[in-house]
mmCIF file of C-alpha atoms in Angstrom:
data_model
loop_
_atom_site.group_PDB
_atom_site.id
_atom_site.type_symbol
_atom_site.label_atom_id
_atom_site.label_comp_id
_atom_site.label_asym_id
_atom_site.label_seq_id
_atom_site.Cartn_x
_atom_site.Cartn_y
_atom_site.Cartn_z
ATOM 1 C CA MET A 14 0.000 0.000 0.000
ATOM 2 C CA LYS A 15 1.389 3.411 -0.896
ATOM 3 C CA ASN A 16 1.765 6.329 1.477
ATOM 4 C CA ILE A 17 0.060 9.692 1.096
ATOM 5 C CA LYS A 18 0.714 13.100 2.639
ATOM 6 C CA LEU A 19 -1.861 15.369 4.194
ATOM 7 C CA THR A 20 -1.861 18.294 6.600
ATOM 8 C CA ILE A 21 -3.585 18.128 9.978
ATOM 9 C CA ASP A 22 -3.565 21.322 12.052
ATOM 10 C CA ASN A 23 -0.659 22.724 10.009
ATOM 11 C CA LYS A 24 1.386 19.551 10.533
ATOM 12 C CA VAL A 25 2.358 17.459 7.493
ATOM 13 C CA VAL A 26 1.556 13.807 8.121
ATOM 14 C CA GLU A 27 2.422 10.765 6.015
ATOM 15 C CA VAL A 28 0.204 7.691 6.326
ATOM 16 C CA ALA A 29 -0.814 4.628 4.346
ATOM 17 C CA GLU A 30 -3.740 4.925 1.947
ATOM 18 C CA LYS A 31 -7.130 4.089 3.501
ATOM 19 C CA THR A 32 -6.030 5.423 6.922
ATOM 20 C CA THR A 33 -8.774 7.345 8.713
ATOM 21 C CA ILE A 34 -8.225 10.935 9.750
ATOM 22 C CA LEU A 35 -8.632 9.848 13.380
ATOM 23 C CA LYS A 36 -5.832 7.285 13.117
ATOM 24 C CA ALA A 37 -3.566 9.670 11.194
ATOM 25 C CA ALA A 38 -4.076 12.375 13.806
ATOM 26 C CA LYS A 39 -3.370 9.934 16.626
ATOM 27 C CA GLU A 40 -0.143 8.798 14.938
ATOM 28 C CA ALA A 41 0.871 12.472 14.643
ATOM 29 C CA GLY A 42 0.149 13.150 18.322
ATOM 30 C CA ILE A 43 -2.960 15.229 17.579
ATOM 31 C CA HIS A 44 -5.912 14.550 19.869
ATOM 32 C CA ILE A 45 -9.424 14.312 18.434
ATOM 33 C CA PRO A 46 -12.136 13.457 20.997
ATOM 34 C CA THR A 47 -14.228 10.330 20.377
ATOM 35 C CA LEU A 48 -17.003 8.325 21.947
ATOM 36 C CA CYS A 49 -17.450 5.575 19.368
ATOM 37 C CA TYR A 50 -14.396 3.658 20.570
ATOM 38 C CA LEU A 51 -15.622 3.380 24.166
ATOM 39 C CA HIS A 52 -16.677 -0.136 25.144
ATOM 40 C CA LEU A 53 -20.262 0.374 26.279
ATOM 41 C CA HIS A 54 -21.674 -3.074 25.504
ATOM 42 C CA ASP A 55 -21.933 -3.913 29.220
ATOM 43 C CA LEU A 56 -24.334 -0.976 29.582
ATOM 44 C CA ASP A 57 -26.444 -2.165 26.632
ATOM 45 C CA ILE A 58 -25.519 0.944 24.668
ATOM 46 C CA GLU A 59 -25.034 0.506 20.939
ATOM 47 C CA ASN A 60 -21.952 2.454 19.950
ATOM 48 C CA LYS A 61 -21.205 2.741 16.218
ATOM 49 C CA PRO A 62 -18.467 4.702 14.442
ATOM 50 C CA ALA A 63 -19.702 8.101 13.175
ATOM 51 C CA GLY A 64 -22.760 7.884 15.411
ATOM 52 C CA CYS A 65 -21.709 10.423 18.021
ATOM 53 C CA ARG A 66 -20.280 13.168 15.753
ATOM 54 C CA ILE A 67 -17.854 14.212 18.508
ATOM 55 C CA CYS A 68 -14.857 13.597 16.245
ATOM 56 C CA VAL A 69 -15.978 15.906 13.425
ATOM 57 C CA VAL A 70 -13.248 17.835 11.632
ATOM 58 C CA GLU A 71 -13.154 20.456 8.917
ATOM 59 C CA ILE A 72 -11.647 19.435 5.587
ATOM 60 C CA GLU A 73 -10.678 22.343 3.359
ATOM 61 C CA GLY A 74 -12.746 22.403 0.177
ATOM 62 C CA ARG A 75 -15.679 20.528 1.695
ATOM 63 C CA ARG A 76 -18.833 22.245 2.848
ATOM 64 C CA ASN A 77 -19.785 19.856 5.654
ATOM 65 C CA LEU A 78 -17.797 18.713 8.656
ATOM 66 C CA ALA A 79 -16.694 15.079 8.481
ATOM 67 C CA PRO A 80 -16.404 12.390 11.181
ATOM 68 C CA ALA A 81 -12.695 11.649 11.565
ATOM 69 C CA CYS A 82 -13.331 8.064 12.695
ATOM 70 C CA VAL A 83 -14.635 6.934 9.276
ATOM 71 C CA THR A 84 -13.274 9.497 6.795
ATOM 72 C CA GLU A 85 -10.236 8.230 4.915
ATOM 73 C CA CYS A 86 -7.264 10.475 4.255
ATOM 74 C CA THR A 87 -6.529 11.538 0.695
ATOM 75 C CA GLU A 88 -3.396 12.954 -0.892
ATOM 76 C CA GLY A 89 -3.028 16.667 -0.162
ATOM 77 C CA MET A 90 -6.011 16.814 2.220
ATOM 78 C CA VAL A 91 -5.946 19.741 4.672
ATOM 79 C CA VAL A 92 -7.712 19.038 7.972
ATOM 80 C CA ASN A 93 -8.545 21.362 10.857
ATOM 81 C CA THR A 94 -9.430 19.623 14.110
ATOM 82 C CA HIS A 95 -9.883 22.440 16.612
ATOM 83 C CA ASN A 96 -11.068 25.635 14.920
ATOM 84 C CA ILE A 97 -14.154 27.606 16.033
ATOM 85 C CA ARG A 98 -16.502 25.888 13.581
ATOM 86 C CA VAL A 99 -15.449 22.425 14.752
ATOM 87 C CA LEU A 100 -15.553 23.299 18.457
ATOM 88 C CA ASN A 101 -19.010 24.866 18.143
ATOM 89 C CA SER A 102 -20.283 21.763 16.373
ATOM 90 C CA ARG A 103 -18.972 19.504 19.138
ATOM 91 C CA LYS A 104 -20.745 21.622 21.759
ATOM 92 C CA THR A 105 -24.119 20.902 20.174
ATOM 93 C CA VAL A 106 -23.722 17.125 20.134
#
Protein backbone atom coordinates (compact mmCIF):
# COMPACT_ATOMS: atom_id res chain seq x y z
CA MET A 1 0.00 0.00 0.00
CA LYS A 2 1.39 3.41 -0.90
CA ASN A 3 1.76 6.33 1.48
CA ILE A 4 0.06 9.69 1.10
CA LYS A 5 0.71 13.10 2.64
CA LEU A 6 -1.86 15.37 4.19
CA THR A 7 -1.86 18.29 6.60
CA ILE A 8 -3.58 18.13 9.98
CA ASP A 9 -3.57 21.32 12.05
CA ASN A 10 -0.66 22.72 10.01
CA LYS A 11 1.39 19.55 10.53
CA VAL A 12 2.36 17.46 7.49
CA VAL A 13 1.56 13.81 8.12
CA GLU A 14 2.42 10.77 6.01
CA VAL A 15 0.20 7.69 6.33
CA ALA A 16 -0.81 4.63 4.35
CA GLU A 17 -3.74 4.92 1.95
CA LYS A 18 -7.13 4.09 3.50
CA THR A 19 -6.03 5.42 6.92
CA THR A 20 -8.77 7.34 8.71
CA ILE A 21 -8.23 10.93 9.75
CA LEU A 22 -8.63 9.85 13.38
CA LYS A 23 -5.83 7.28 13.12
CA ALA A 24 -3.57 9.67 11.19
CA ALA A 25 -4.08 12.37 13.81
CA LYS A 26 -3.37 9.93 16.63
CA GLU A 27 -0.14 8.80 14.94
CA ALA A 28 0.87 12.47 14.64
CA GLY A 29 0.15 13.15 18.32
CA ILE A 30 -2.96 15.23 17.58
CA HIS A 31 -5.91 14.55 19.87
CA ILE A 32 -9.42 14.31 18.43
CA PRO A 33 -12.14 13.46 21.00
CA THR A 34 -14.23 10.33 20.38
CA LEU A 35 -17.00 8.32 21.95
CA CYS A 36 -17.45 5.57 19.37
CA TYR A 37 -14.40 3.66 20.57
CA LEU A 38 -15.62 3.38 24.17
CA HIS A 39 -16.68 -0.14 25.14
CA LEU A 40 -20.26 0.37 26.28
CA HIS A 41 -21.67 -3.07 25.50
CA ASP A 42 -21.93 -3.91 29.22
CA LEU A 43 -24.33 -0.98 29.58
CA ASP A 44 -26.44 -2.17 26.63
CA ILE A 45 -25.52 0.94 24.67
CA GLU A 46 -25.03 0.51 20.94
CA ASN A 47 -21.95 2.45 19.95
CA LYS A 48 -21.21 2.74 16.22
CA PRO A 49 -18.47 4.70 14.44
CA ALA A 50 -19.70 8.10 13.17
CA GLY A 51 -22.76 7.88 15.41
CA CYS A 52 -21.71 10.42 18.02
CA ARG A 53 -20.28 13.17 15.75
CA ILE A 54 -17.85 14.21 18.51
CA CYS A 55 -14.86 13.60 16.25
CA VAL A 56 -15.98 15.91 13.43
CA VAL A 57 -13.25 17.84 11.63
CA GLU A 58 -13.15 20.46 8.92
CA ILE A 59 -11.65 19.44 5.59
CA GLU A 60 -10.68 22.34 3.36
CA GLY A 61 -12.75 22.40 0.18
CA ARG A 62 -15.68 20.53 1.69
CA ARG A 63 -18.83 22.24 2.85
CA ASN A 64 -19.79 19.86 5.65
CA LEU A 65 -17.80 18.71 8.66
CA ALA A 66 -16.69 15.08 8.48
CA PRO A 67 -16.40 12.39 11.18
CA ALA A 68 -12.70 11.65 11.57
CA CYS A 69 -13.33 8.06 12.69
CA VAL A 70 -14.64 6.93 9.28
CA THR A 71 -13.27 9.50 6.79
CA GLU A 72 -10.24 8.23 4.91
CA CYS A 73 -7.26 10.47 4.25
CA THR A 74 -6.53 11.54 0.70
CA GLU A 75 -3.40 12.95 -0.89
CA GLY A 76 -3.03 16.67 -0.16
CA MET A 77 -6.01 16.81 2.22
CA VAL A 78 -5.95 19.74 4.67
CA VAL A 79 -7.71 19.04 7.97
CA ASN A 80 -8.55 21.36 10.86
CA THR A 81 -9.43 19.62 14.11
CA HIS A 82 -9.88 22.44 16.61
CA ASN A 83 -11.07 25.64 14.92
CA ILE A 84 -14.15 27.61 16.03
CA ARG A 85 -16.50 25.89 13.58
CA VAL A 86 -15.45 22.43 14.75
CA LEU A 87 -15.55 23.30 18.46
CA ASN A 88 -19.01 24.87 18.14
CA SER A 89 -20.28 21.76 16.37
CA ARG A 90 -18.97 19.50 19.14
CA LYS A 91 -20.74 21.62 21.76
CA THR A 92 -24.12 20.90 20.17
CA VAL A 93 -23.72 17.13 20.13
